[in-house]
Coordinates of C-alpha atoms in Angstrom, one line a residue:
Chain V
X1466 CA 41.4 45.0 21.4
X1467 CA 41.8 41.3 21.3
X1468 CA 39.9 39.6 18.4
X1469 CA 37.5 36.9 19.4
X1470 CA 33.9 36.0 19.8
X1471 CA 31.7 36.9 22.8
X1472 CA 28.6 35.2 24.2
X1473 CA 26.3 37.2 26.4
X1474 CA 23.4 35.8 28.4
X1475 CA 20.6 38.3 28.6
X1476 CA 17.1 39.0 29.9
X1477 CA 15.2 42.1 28.7
X1478 CA 15.9 45.8 29.2
X1479 CA 19.0 45.8 31.5
X1480 CA 20.6 42.9 29.6
X1481 CA 19.7 44.5 26.2
X1482 CA 21.6 47.7 27.2
X1483 CA 24.8 45.9 27.9
X1484 CA 24.3 43.7 24.8
X1485 CA 24.0 46.9 22.8
X1486 CA 27.2 48.2 24.3
X1487 CA 29.0 45.0 23.4
X1488 CA 27.4 45.1 19.9
X1489 CA 28.7 48.6 19.4
X1490 CA 32.2 48.1 20.6
X1491 CA 32.9 44.7 19.1
X1492 CA 33.5 44.1 15.4
X1493 CA 30.4 43.0 13.4
X1494 CA 29.5 39.3 13.6
X1495 CA 31.4 38.2 16.8
X1496 CA 28.6 38.7 19.3
X1497 CA 26.0 36.0 20.2
X1498 CA 23.3 37.0 22.7
X1499 CA 21.6 34.0 24.3
X1500 CA 18.1 35.2 25.3
X1501 CA 16.0 34.2 28.2
X1502 CA 13.3 31.8 27.1
X1503 CA 11.4 31.8 30.4
X1504 CA 9.2 34.8 29.7
X1505 CA 8.1 33.6 26.3
X1506 CA 4.4 32.8 26.3
X1507 CA 1.5 32.1 24.0
X1508 CA -1.1 34.9 24.0
X1509 CA -4.0 35.6 21.6
X1510 CA -2.7 32.5 19.7
X1511 CA 0.7 34.1 19.1
X1512 CA 4.1 33.2 20.4
X1513 CA 5.5 36.2 22.2
X1514 CA 9.2 36.3 23.2
X1515 CA 9.5 39.6 25.2
X1516 CA 13.1 39.4 26.3
X1517 CA 14.5 38.1 23.0
X1518 CA 12.4 40.8 21.2
X1519 CA 13.7 43.5 23.4
X1520 CA 17.3 42.5 22.6
X1521 CA 16.5 42.2 18.9
X1522 CA 14.8 45.6 18.7
X1523 CA 17.6 47.2 20.8
X1524 CA 20.4 45.9 18.6
X1525 CA 18.4 46.7 15.4
X1526 CA 18.0 50.3 16.6
X1527 CA 14.2 49.9 16.6
X1528 CA 13.6 49.8 20.4
X1529 CA 11.4 52.3 22.2
X1530 CA 14.0 54.0 24.4
X1531 CA 11.4 55.3 26.9
X1532 CA 9.4 52.1 27.5
X1533 CA 12.4 49.6 27.5
X1534 CA 10.2 47.3 25.5
X1535 CA 8.5 47.4 22.1
X1536 CA 9.3 49.5 19.0
X1537 CA 10.0 53.2 18.6
X1538 CA 7.3 55.0 16.5
X1539 CA 4.8 52.3 17.2
X1540 CA 1.1 52.6 16.5
X1541 CA -1.7 51.1 18.7
X1542 CA -4.7 50.6 16.5
X1543 CA -4.8 46.9 17.0
X1544 CA -5.1 47.2 20.8
X1545 CA -7.7 49.9 20.6
X1546 CA -9.9 47.8 18.3
X1547 CA -9.2 44.6 20.3
X1548 CA -10.5 46.4 23.4
X1549 CA -13.7 47.2 21.5
X1550 CA -14.1 43.5 20.6
X1551 CA -13.8 42.4 24.2
X1552 CA -10.3 40.9 23.7
X1553 CA -7.6 40.6 26.4
X1554 CA -5.7 43.8 26.5
X1555 CA -3.5 43.4 29.6
X1556 CA -0.5 42.7 27.5
X1557 CA 0.3 45.6 25.2
X1558 CA 1.0 44.7 21.6
X1559 CA 1.9 47.5 19.2
X1560 CA 0.9 47.2 15.5
X1561 CA 4.5 46.8 14.3
X1562 CA 5.5 44.5 17.1
X1563 CA 2.5 42.3 16.2
X1564 CA 4.0 41.6 12.8
X1565 CA 7.0 39.9 14.5
X1566 CA 4.7 37.7 16.6
X1567 CA 2.4 36.8 13.7
X1568 CA 5.3 35.9 11.4
X1569 CA 7.2 34.0 14.1
X1570 CA 4.0 32.1 15.0
X1571 CA 3.3 31.3 11.4
X1572 CA 6.8 29.9 10.9
X1573 CA 6.8 28.0 14.2
X1574 CA 3.4 26.4 13.2
X1575 CA 5.1 25.5 9.9
X1576 CA 7.7 23.5 11.8
X1577 CA 10.7 25.8 11.8
X1578 CA 12.8 25.9 15.0
X1579 CA 12.6 29.1 17.0
X1580 CA 16.3 29.7 16.8
X1581 CA 16.3 29.6 13.0
X1582 CA 13.4 32.0 12.8
X1583 CA 15.1 34.3 15.3
X1584 CA 18.4 34.3 13.4
X1585 CA 16.6 34.9 10.1
X1586 CA 14.6 37.8 11.5
X1587 CA 17.7 39.3 13.1
X1588 CA 19.4 39.2 9.7
X1589 CA 16.4 40.8 8.0
X1590 CA 16.5 43.6 10.5
X1591 CA 20.2 44.1 9.7
X1592 CA 21.5 42.9 13.0
X1593 CA 25.1 41.7 12.6
X1594 CA 25.0 39.5 15.8
X1595 CA 23.3 36.2 16.6
X1596 CA 20.3 36.9 18.8
X1597 CA 19.1 33.4 19.7
X1598 CA 16.9 31.8 22.4
X1599 CA 18.7 29.6 24.9
X1600 CA 16.7 26.6 23.4
X1601 CA 14.1 25.8 20.8
X1602 CA 11.8 24.0 23.2
X1603 CA 9.4 25.9 25.4
X1604 CA 10.8 26.7 28.8
X1605 CA 8.3 28.7 30.9
X1606 CA 9.0 30.5 34.1
X1607 CA 6.3 29.7 36.7
X1608 CA 6.2 32.0 39.8
X1609 CA 5.4 30.3 43.1
X1610 CA 3.3 32.6 45.3
X1611 CA 1.4 31.9 48.6
X1612 CA -1.7 32.0 46.4
X1613 CA -0.5 29.3 44.0
X1614 CA 1.6 29.0 40.9
X1615 CA 1.4 31.7 38.3
X1616 CA 2.4 31.9 34.6
X1617 CA 5.2 34.4 34.4
X1618 CA 3.5 37.1 32.3
X1619 CA 0.4 37.0 34.5
X1620 CA 2.7 37.7 37.5
X1621 CA 4.9 40.2 35.7
X1622 CA 2.6 42.2 33.5
X1623 CA -1.0 41.5 34.4
X1624 CA -0.4 41.6 38.1
X1625 CA 2.6 44.0 38.0
X1626 CA 4.8 41.8 40.2
X1627 CA 2.5 42.5 43.1
X1628 CA 2.2 38.8 44.4
X1629 CA 4.8 37.8 46.9
X1630 CA 7.3 35.4 45.4
X1631 CA 8.3 32.1 47.2
X1632 CA 10.2 30.5 44.4
X1633 CA 10.4 29.7 40.6
X1634 CA 10.0 26.8 38.3
X1635 CA 11.1 26.5 34.7
X1636 CA 8.5 24.3 33.1
X1637 CA 9.7 22.2 30.2
X1638 CA 13.4 22.8 31.0
X1639 CA 14.0 19.1 31.5
X1640 CA 13.2 18.3 27.9
X1641 CA 15.0 21.3 26.5
X1642 CA 18.5 21.4 24.9
X1643 CA 20.6 24.4 24.2
X1644 CA 20.0 25.4 20.6
X1645 CA 22.8 24.7 18.1
X1646 CA 23.8 28.3 17.6
X1647 CA 24.4 28.6 21.3
X1648 CA 26.5 25.5 21.5
X1649 CA 28.5 26.5 18.4
X1650 CA 29.1 30.0 19.9
X1651 CA 30.3 28.5 23.2
X1652 CA 32.5 25.9 21.4
X1653 CA 34.2 28.6 19.2
X1654 CA 38.0 28.4 19.6
X1655 CA 38.2 32.2 19.5
X1656 CA 35.7 32.7 22.4
X1657 CA 36.9 35.7 24.3
X1658 CA 34.4 35.6 27.2
X1659 CA 30.9 34.8 28.4
X1660 CA 29.1 37.8 29.8
X1661 CA 26.3 37.4 32.2
X1662 CA 24.4 40.7 31.7
X1663 CA 23.0 42.7 34.7
X1664 CA 19.6 41.0 34.3
X1665 CA 17.4 39.6 37.0
X1666 CA 19.1 36.4 38.2
X1667 CA 15.9 34.5 39.1
X1668 CA 13.7 35.2 36.1
X1669 CA 16.2 36.2 33.3
X1670 CA 19.4 34.2 33.8
X1671 CA 18.3 31.1 35.7
X1672 CA 15.8 30.0 33.0
X1673 CA 18.8 30.0 30.5
X1674 CA 20.9 28.0 33.0
X1675 CA 18.0 25.6 33.6
X1676 CA 18.4 24.2 30.1
X1677 CA 20.2 20.9 30.6
X1678 CA 23.7 21.1 29.0
X1679 CA 23.9 24.9 29.1
X1680 CA 26.0 25.2 32.2
X1681 CA 28.3 22.3 31.0
X1682 CA 28.7 24.0 27.6
X1683 CA 29.6 27.3 29.3
X1684 CA 32.1 25.6 31.6
X1685 CA 33.6 23.6 28.8
X1686 CA 34.1 26.8 26.8
X1687 CA 37.2 27.6 28.9
X1688 CA 36.7 31.4 28.5
X1689 CA 36.2 33.7 31.5
X1690 CA 32.6 34.1 32.6
X1691 CA 32.1 37.7 33.7
X1692 CA 29.0 38.7 35.6
X1693 CA 27.8 42.3 35.8
X1694 CA 25.9 42.7 39.0
X1695 CA 22.3 44.1 38.7
X1696 CA 22.8 45.8 42.1
X1697 CA 23.6 49.5 42.1
X1698 CA 23.9 51.4 45.4
X1699 CA 22.5 48.4 47.3
X1700 CA 19.4 48.3 45.2
X1701 CA 18.2 47.1 41.8
X1702 CA 18.0 49.6 39.1
X1703 CA 14.8 48.5 37.5
X1704 CA 12.3 45.7 37.7
X1705 CA 11.4 43.4 40.6
X1706 CA 14.9 42.1 41.5
X1707 CA 15.1 43.8 44.9
X1708 CA 11.5 43.0 45.8
X1709 CA 12.1 39.3 44.9
X1710 CA 15.3 39.1 46.9
X1711 CA 13.5 40.4 50.0
X1712 CA 10.6 38.1 49.5
X1713 CA 13.0 35.1 49.1
X1714 CA 14.7 36.1 52.4
X1715 CA 17.9 37.3 50.7
X1716 CA 19.9 40.4 51.4
X1717 CA 19.6 42.9 48.6
X1718 CA 23.3 43.0 48.0
X1719 CA 26.1 42.1 45.6
X1720 CA 27.2 39.4 48.1
X1721 CA 23.8 37.7 47.7
X1722 CA 23.9 38.0 44.0
X1723 CA 27.3 36.3 43.9
X1724 CA 26.1 33.6 46.3
X1725 CA 23.0 33.0 44.1
X1726 CA 25.3 32.0 41.2
X1727 CA 27.3 29.7 43.5
X1728 CA 30.8 30.6 42.3
X1729 CA 29.9 29.6 38.8
X1730 CA 30.8 33.1 37.6
X1731 CA 34.5 33.7 37.4
X1732 CA 34.7 37.4 38.0
X1733 CA 32.4 40.3 38.7
X1734 CA 31.9 43.8 37.7
X1735 CA 30.1 45.9 40.3
X1736 CA 29.0 49.5 40.3
X1737 CA 31.3 52.2 41.5
X1738 CA 28.9 53.2 44.3
X1739 CA 29.3 49.7 45.8
X1740 CA 33.1 49.6 45.6
X1741 CA 33.2 48.7 49.3
X1742 CA 31.4 45.4 48.5
X1743 CA 34.4 44.2 46.5
X1744 CA 36.1 42.8 49.7
X1745 CA 33.1 40.5 50.3
X1746 CA 33.4 38.7 47.0
X1747 CA 35.2 35.4 46.7
X1748 CA 36.1 36.0 43.1
X1749 CA 38.0 38.8 41.3
X1750 CA 36.0 42.0 41.1
X1751 CA 36.3 45.1 38.9
X1752 CA 34.7 48.4 39.8
X1753 CA 33.0 50.3 37.0
X1754 CA 30.0 52.5 36.5
X1755 CA 27.2 50.0 35.6
X1756 CA 24.2 52.4 35.3
X1757 CA 23.6 52.6 31.5
X1758 CA 21.7 55.6 30.6
X1759 CA 23.4 56.8 27.4
X1760 CA 25.1 55.0 24.6
X1761 CA 28.4 56.1 26.0
X1762 CA 27.6 54.5 29.3
X1763 CA 26.8 51.2 27.5
X1764 CA 29.9 51.3 25.4
X1765 CA 32.1 52.1 28.5
X1766 CA 30.7 49.2 30.5
X1767 CA 31.1 46.9 27.5
X1768 CA 34.7 47.9 27.2
X1769 CA 35.3 47.4 30.9
X1770 CA 33.8 43.9 30.7
X1771 CA 36.0 43.0 27.7
X1772 CA 39.2 44.4 29.2
X1773 CA 38.6 42.6 32.4
X1774 CA 38.0 39.4 30.5
X1775 CA 41.2 39.9 28.6
X1776 CA 43.1 40.5 31.8
X1777 CA 41.7 37.3 33.3
X1778 CA 42.6 35.3 30.2
X1779 CA 46.1 36.7 30.3
X1780 CA 46.5 35.7 34.0
X1781 CA 45.2 32.1 33.5
X1782 CA 46.2 31.5 29.9
X1783 CA 43.6 31.0 27.2
X1784 CA 42.9 27.3 27.8
X1785 CA 43.5 27.2 31.5
X1786 CA 41.1 26.1 34.1
X1787 CA 39.3 29.3 35.1
X1788 CA 38.2 28.3 38.5
X1789 CA 35.5 25.6 38.2
Chain B
X509 CA -44.3 49.2 6.3
X510 CA -45.3 45.6 7.1
X511 CA -43.6 44.3 10.2
X512 CA -41.6 41.2 9.9
X513 CA -38.1 39.8 9.7
X514 CA -35.8 39.7 6.6
X515 CA -33.0 37.4 5.6
X516 CA -30.5 38.6 3.1
X517 CA -27.8 36.4 1.4
X518 CA -24.7 38.5 0.8
X519 CA -21.2 38.4 -0.5
X520 CA -18.9 41.4 0.0
X521 CA -19.1 45.0 -1.2
X522 CA -22.2 44.9 -3.5
X523 CA -24.2 42.7 -1.1
X524 CA -23.1 44.8 1.9
X525 CA -24.4 47.9 0.2
X526 CA -27.9 46.5 -0.1
X527 CA -27.6 44.9 3.4
X528 CA -26.9 48.4 4.7
X529 CA -29.9 49.8 2.9
X530 CA -32.1 47.1 4.5
X531 CA -30.5 47.7 7.9
X532 CA -31.3 51.4 7.6
X533 CA -34.9 51.1 6.5
X534 CA -35.9 48.2 8.7
X535 CA -36.6 48.4 12.4
X536 CA -33.7 47.4 14.6
X537 CA -33.3 43.6 15.2
X538 CA -35.2 42.2 12.3
X539 CA -32.4 41.7 9.7
X540 CA -30.3 38.6 9.4
X541 CA -27.5 38.8 6.9
X542 CA -26.2 35.3 5.9
X543 CA -22.7 35.8 4.7
X544 CA -20.7 33.9 2.1
X545 CA -18.3 31.4 3.8
X546 CA -16.5 30.6 0.5
X547 CA -13.9 33.3 0.6
X548 CA -12.9 32.7 4.2
X549 CA -9.3 31.5 4.5
X550 CA -6.5 30.9 6.8
X551 CA -3.6 33.3 6.3
X552 CA -0.6 34.0 8.5
X553 CA -2.2 31.6 11.0
X554 CA -5.4 33.7 11.2
X555 CA -8.9 33.0 10.1
X556 CA -10.0 35.7 7.8
X557 CA -13.6 36.1 6.6
X558 CA -13.5 38.9 4.0
X559 CA -17.1 39.0 3.0
X560 CA -18.6 38.6 6.4
X561 CA -16.2 41.3 7.7
X562 CA -17.2 43.7 4.9
X563 CA -20.9 43.3 5.9
X564 CA -20.0 43.7 9.5
X565 CA -17.9 46.8 9.1
X566 CA -20.5 48.3 6.7
X567 CA -23.4 47.8 9.1
X568 CA -21.3 49.0 12.0
X569 CA -20.4 52.2 10.1
X570 CA -16.8 51.3 10.3
X571 CA -16.1 50.4 6.6
X572 CA -13.7 52.2 4.4
X573 CA -16.1 53.6 1.8
X574 CA -13.4 54.1 -0.9
X575 CA -11.9 50.6 -0.8
X576 CA -15.0 48.6 -0.3
X577 CA -13.2 46.4 2.2
X578 CA -11.5 47.0 5.5
X579 CA -12.0 49.8 8.1
X580 CA -12.1 53.6 7.7
X581 CA -9.2 55.4 9.4
X582 CA -7.1 52.3 9.3
X583 CA -3.3 52.3 10.0
X584 CA -0.9 50.0 8.2
X585 CA 2.1 49.6 10.6
X586 CA 1.7 45.8 10.7
X587 CA 2.0 45.3 7.0
X588 CA 5.0 47.6 6.7
X589 CA 6.9 45.8 9.4
X590 CA 5.8 42.4 8.1
X591 CA 7.2 43.3 4.7
X592 CA 10.6 44.0 6.4
X593 CA 10.5 40.6 8.1
X594 CA 10.0 38.8 4.8
X595 CA 6.4 37.9 5.5
X596 CA 3.6 37.4 2.9
X597 CA 2.1 40.7 2.1
X598 CA -0.2 40.0 -0.9
X599 CA -3.3 40.2 1.3
X600 CA -3.6 43.6 3.0
X601 CA -4.4 43.5 6.7
X602 CA -4.9 46.8 8.5
X603 CA -3.9 47.1 12.1
X604 CA -7.5 47.5 13.3
X605 CA -8.8 44.8 11.0
X606 CA -6.1 42.5 12.4
X607 CA -7.7 42.7 15.9
X608 CA -10.8 41.1 14.5
X609 CA -8.9 38.3 12.9
X610 CA -6.7 37.6 15.9
X611 CA -9.6 37.7 18.3
X612 CA -11.8 35.5 16.1
X613 CA -8.9 33.0 15.6
X614 CA -8.3 32.9 19.3
X615 CA -11.9 32.1 20.0
X616 CA -12.2 29.5 17.2
X617 CA -9.1 27.8 18.6
X618 CA -10.8 27.8 22.0
X619 CA -13.6 25.8 20.5
X620 CA -16.4 28.4 19.9
X621 CA -18.4 28.1 16.7
X622 CA -17.8 30.8 14.1
X623 CA -21.4 31.9 14.2
X624 CA -21.4 32.6 17.9
X625 CA -18.2 34.6 17.6
X626 CA -19.6 36.6 14.7
X627 CA -22.9 37.3 16.5
X628 CA -21.0 38.4 19.7
X629 CA -18.6 40.7 17.7
X630 CA -21.5 42.3 15.8
X631 CA -23.2 43.0 19.1
X632 CA -20.0 44.5 20.6
X633 CA -19.8 46.7 17.5
X634 CA -23.3 47.9 18.2
X635 CA -24.9 46.2 15.1
X636 CA -28.6 45.6 15.7
X637 CA -28.7 42.8 13.0
X638 CA -27.5 39.3 12.9
X639 CA -24.5 39.0 10.7
X640 CA -23.8 35.3 10.5
X641 CA -21.8 32.9 8.3
X642 CA -23.9 30.5 6.3
X643 CA -22.3 27.7 8.3
X644 CA -19.8 27.1 11.1
X645 CA -17.8 24.5 9.2
X646 CA -15.2 25.6 6.7
X647 CA -16.5 25.9 3.1
X648 CA -13.8 27.0 0.7
X649 CA -14.3 28.2 -2.8
X650 CA -11.8 26.6 -5.2
X651 CA -11.4 28.1 -8.6
X652 CA -10.9 25.8 -11.5
X653 CA -8.6 27.2 -14.2
X654 CA -6.8 25.7 -17.2
X655 CA -3.6 25.8 -15.0
X656 CA -5.2 23.8 -12.2
X657 CA -7.3 24.4 -9.1
X658 CA -6.6 27.6 -7.1
X659 CA -7.5 28.6 -3.6
X660 CA -10.0 31.5 -3.9
X661 CA -8.0 34.3 -2.4
X662 CA -5.0 33.3 -4.4
X663 CA -7.2 33.7 -7.5
X664 CA -9.0 36.8 -6.3
X665 CA -6.5 38.9 -4.5
X666 CA -3.0 37.6 -5.2
X667 CA -3.6 37.0 -8.9
X668 CA -6.2 39.7 -9.3
X669 CA -8.8 37.4 -11.0
X670 CA -6.4 37.1 -14.0
X671 CA -6.6 33.3 -14.5
X672 CA -9.3 32.1 -16.8
X673 CA -12.1 30.4 -14.8
X674 CA -13.5 27.0 -15.9
X675 CA -15.6 26.3 -12.9
X676 CA -15.9 26.3 -9.1
X677 CA -15.8 23.9 -6.2
X678 CA -16.9 24.4 -2.6
X679 CA -14.6 22.3 -0.6
X680 CA -16.0 21.1 2.7
X681 CA -19.6 22.0 1.7
X682 CA -20.7 18.3 2.0
X683 CA -19.9 18.2 5.7
X684 CA -21.4 21.7 6.5
X685 CA -24.8 22.5 7.9
X686 CA -26.5 25.9 8.0
X687 CA -25.7 27.5 11.3
X688 CA -28.5 27.6 13.8
X689 CA -29.0 31.4 13.6
X690 CA -29.7 31.0 9.9
X691 CA -32.2 28.2 10.3
X692 CA -33.9 30.1 13.1
X693 CA -34.2 33.2 10.9
X694 CA -35.6 31.3 8.0
X695 CA -38.0 29.5 10.2
X696 CA -39.3 32.7 11.8
X697 CA -43.1 33.0 11.4
X698 CA -42.9 36.7 10.7
X699 CA -40.3 36.2 7.8
X700 CA -41.2 38.9 5.3
X701 CA -38.8 37.9 2.5
X702 CA -35.4 36.4 1.6
X703 CA -33.3 38.8 -0.4
X704 CA -30.5 37.6 -2.6
X705 CA -28.2 40.6 -2.8
X706 CA -26.6 41.7 -6.1
X707 CA -23.5 39.7 -5.3
X708 CA -21.5 37.5 -7.7
X709 CA -23.6 34.4 -8.2
X710 CA -20.7 32.0 -8.6
X711 CA -18.4 33.0 -5.8
X712 CA -20.7 34.9 -3.3
X713 CA -24.1 33.3 -3.4
X714 CA -23.4 29.7 -4.6
X715 CA -21.1 28.9 -1.7
X716 CA -24.0 29.8 0.6
X717 CA -26.4 27.6 -1.3
X718 CA -23.8 24.8 -1.5
X719 CA -24.4 24.2 2.2
X720 CA -26.7 21.1 2.4
X721 CA -30.0 22.0 3.9
X722 CA -29.7 25.7 3.0
X723 CA -31.8 25.7 -0.1
X724 CA -34.4 23.4 1.6
X725 CA -34.6 25.8 4.6
X726 CA -35.1 28.8 2.2
X727 CA -37.9 27.0 0.3
X728 CA -39.5 25.8 3.5
X729 CA -39.6 29.4 4.7
X730 CA -42.6 30.2 2.5
X731 CA -41.6 33.8 2.1
X732 CA -40.8 35.4 -1.3
X733 CA -37.3 35.1 -2.4
X734 CA -36.3 38.3 -4.2
X735 CA -33.1 38.5 -6.3
X736 CA -31.4 41.8 -7.1
X737 CA -29.5 41.3 -10.3
X738 CA -25.8 42.2 -10.3
X739 CA -26.1 43.2 -14.0
X740 CA -26.4 46.9 -14.8
X741 CA -26.5 48.1 -18.4
X742 CA -25.5 44.7 -19.6
X743 CA -22.4 44.6 -17.5
X744 CA -21.4 43.9 -13.9
X745 CA -20.8 46.9 -11.7
X746 CA -17.7 45.7 -9.9
X747 CA -15.6 42.6 -9.5
X748 CA -15.1 39.7 -11.8
X749 CA -18.8 38.7 -12.5
X750 CA -18.8 39.7 -16.2
X751 CA -15.3 38.3 -16.8
X752 CA -16.3 35.0 -15.2
X753 CA -19.6 34.8 -17.2
X754 CA -17.7 35.2 -20.5
X755 CA -15.1 32.6 -19.5
X756 CA -17.8 30.2 -18.5
X757 CA -19.4 30.7 -21.9
X758 CA -22.4 32.6 -20.6
X759 CA -24.0 35.7 -22.0
X760 CA -23.3 38.7 -19.7
X761 CA -27.0 39.4 -19.2
X762 CA -29.9 39.4 -16.7
X763 CA -31.3 36.4 -18.5
X764 CA -28.2 34.4 -17.8
X765 CA -28.2 35.4 -14.2
X766 CA -31.8 34.2 -13.9
X767 CA -31.0 31.0 -15.6
X768 CA -28.0 30.5 -13.3
X769 CA -30.3 30.4 -10.3
X770 CA -32.7 27.9 -12.1
X771 CA -36.0 29.4 -11.2
X772 CA -35.2 29.1 -7.5
X773 CA -35.6 32.9 -7.1
X774 CA -39.2 33.9 -7.1
X775 CA -38.9 37.4 -8.4
X776 CA -36.2 39.8 -9.6
X777 CA -35.3 43.4 -9.4
X778 CA -33.3 44.6 -12.3
X779 CA -31.8 48.0 -13.1
X780 CA -33.7 50.7 -14.9
X781 CA -31.2 50.8 -17.7
X782 CA -32.0 47.1 -18.4
X783 CA -35.8 47.6 -18.4
X784 CA -36.1 45.9 -21.8
X785 CA -34.7 42.7 -20.2
X786 CA -37.9 42.3 -18.1
X787 CA -39.7 40.5 -20.9
X788 CA -37.0 37.8 -21.0
X789 CA -37.6 36.7 -17.4
X790 CA -39.8 33.8 -16.5
X791 CA -40.6 35.3 -13.1
X792 CA -42.0 38.6 -12.0
X793 CA -39.6 41.5 -12.4
X794 CA -39.5 45.0 -10.9
X795 CA -37.5 47.7 -12.4
X796 CA -35.5 50.0 -10.0
X797 CA -32.2 51.8 -10.0
X798 CA -29.8 49.2 -8.6
X799 CA -26.6 51.2 -8.7
X800 CA -25.9 52.1 -5.0
X801 CA -23.5 55.0 -4.7
X802 CA -25.1 57.0 -1.9
X803 CA -26.9 56.0 1.3
X804 CA -30.1 57.3 -0.4
X805 CA -29.5 54.9 -3.3
X806 CA -29.1 52.0 -0.9
X807 CA -32.2 52.9 1.1
X808 CA -34.3 53.3 -2.0
X809 CA -33.3 50.0 -3.4
X810 CA -33.9 48.3 0.0
X811 CA -37.4 49.9 0.1
X812 CA -38.1 48.7 -3.5
X813 CA -37.1 45.2 -2.5
X814 CA -39.3 45.2 0.5
X815 CA -42.3 46.7 -1.2
X816 CA -42.0 44.2 -4.1
X817 CA -41.8 41.3 -1.6
X818 CA -44.9 42.7 0.2
X819 CA -46.8 42.8 -3.1
X820 CA -45.8 39.3 -3.9
X821 CA -46.9 38.1 -0.5
X822 CA -50.2 39.9 -0.9
X823 CA -50.7 38.1 -4.3
X824 CA -50.0 34.6 -3.1
X825 CA -50.9 34.8 0.5
X826 CA -48.4 34.6 3.3
X827 CA -48.2 30.8 3.5
X828 CA -48.9 30.0 -0.1
X829 CA -46.6 28.0 -2.3
X830 CA -44.4 30.6 -3.9
X831 CA -43.5 28.8 -7.0
X832 CA -41.2 25.9 -6.1

């Protein structure tokens, strides 16, 4: 395999799966995962970063494989006692997970930037990859519904994605800047590719791209940007992607996913069951199994992404314009 | 038994034991336990109230009987994970205990007074007594040592009471006021007695008395003030009382305990093994077993306190000057 660094943009569970595949097939230390800041929120006085934590736990081998969030072997004493005290229990916080939130909040309150805390914690958990938020500032996804604007976690967890979605806002994005680790990773001379994981475009990837300077830094990187479509068999594997697309008046299809990203992604990987969709893309497409159940699935998809990126680089030359 | 309300001033474990005896032998709803605010502290971004919580857990039947602090059946996942993240682990926080600290901190941050939160939580835990802090404001015990001033929990838990003590300060006491529930309990027409539990005078009872207006409210109550000496057999049962007395140049004796309180306590209960000390007291003394191992011990001591108080009231008349 070609040496070089890799940057992946990721939301929670689906993105974390591909991030794990990349982490496993790449040499240690070359992967940077840029995590969605939009679903971070303050709850019970704690800063909680659900997507970044899912990526962190997944790469650290600590994730609960059944739930897709939280830690394996978790205990739940805190939540049980909190319920008895009349506290808010709609957002489940395991006892071990809580340690991360308490420690992160303590360090944030002490003035440390989120990205430094995240990098330090990843190191302490033995993760040989950079798992960093897109930005240090608070960027919060707000869901527009016919009943009004909703904080993302109220929509997503408390109300189980039931409200109809009419649009999204990313509060605080205007004031945010990509954090230094992200800019450094994108400016690395040996950058092999930027991978857009098969995460929800609206609530996982768009908040990352909403950070001013992020898109420009990705374009300036000069490495192929490879998207892995979240659509499999004309549907979304998990989460509210398909429901959101319908509510936003979009076709639930690979074509609509490509359109959403407005040609900003250089090439696509779509699932084998949707091979017929390839003809509808305006950019190069590679067919591969994108459903990631086992570690072998994740590794195979990661290899397919990297090989495709290497082919694209070979076609255009490492520093060539890649289609902006 | 005479009907009437009872106010007890309490620190942690020793005070909580007598508070439990009083709670068990009194009718529901008549006991108010005024808790030491001086060992409260902010740790990991959370407000922790160790003495008040020990009283609360003890009366709620949730206390860990072996440790003397914390909850029975506790789990420790949070601390284990926190250690792995490089967090501060010198102060042990169980997973269930943490729920109380997180919920209290959340409500404090939202602007609720500590006493209202404490009362509400006690109610939710099914405690039919008022368990309230001496004051809503932060009063923090600072330990003077030859090496400088130390925050109380650093002295008490982190450094295990090893530094030599030269004195104490109660930071913030000047600005504090007794909380309303305390003043109401002391102003109750049916007040039967004020009990000073066998807690450490320097670090458990003095911080309560350091709150301006507290002493005046107790004196104005016109009910007997009964102290239970923490000395048994010329030593202190538990904790650093005897060590502190030696370091402060005091005799470790009942006489020194009475002197410390400067005749402010109307009458004393001392342990049967120290019966000979009775003659050295300037105030009435009752001899009773004060070591509280079993529930029966606690109940018996509580009854002895109440009976003694009733006798004193009968002697002086309910509204008589009781020796100020």
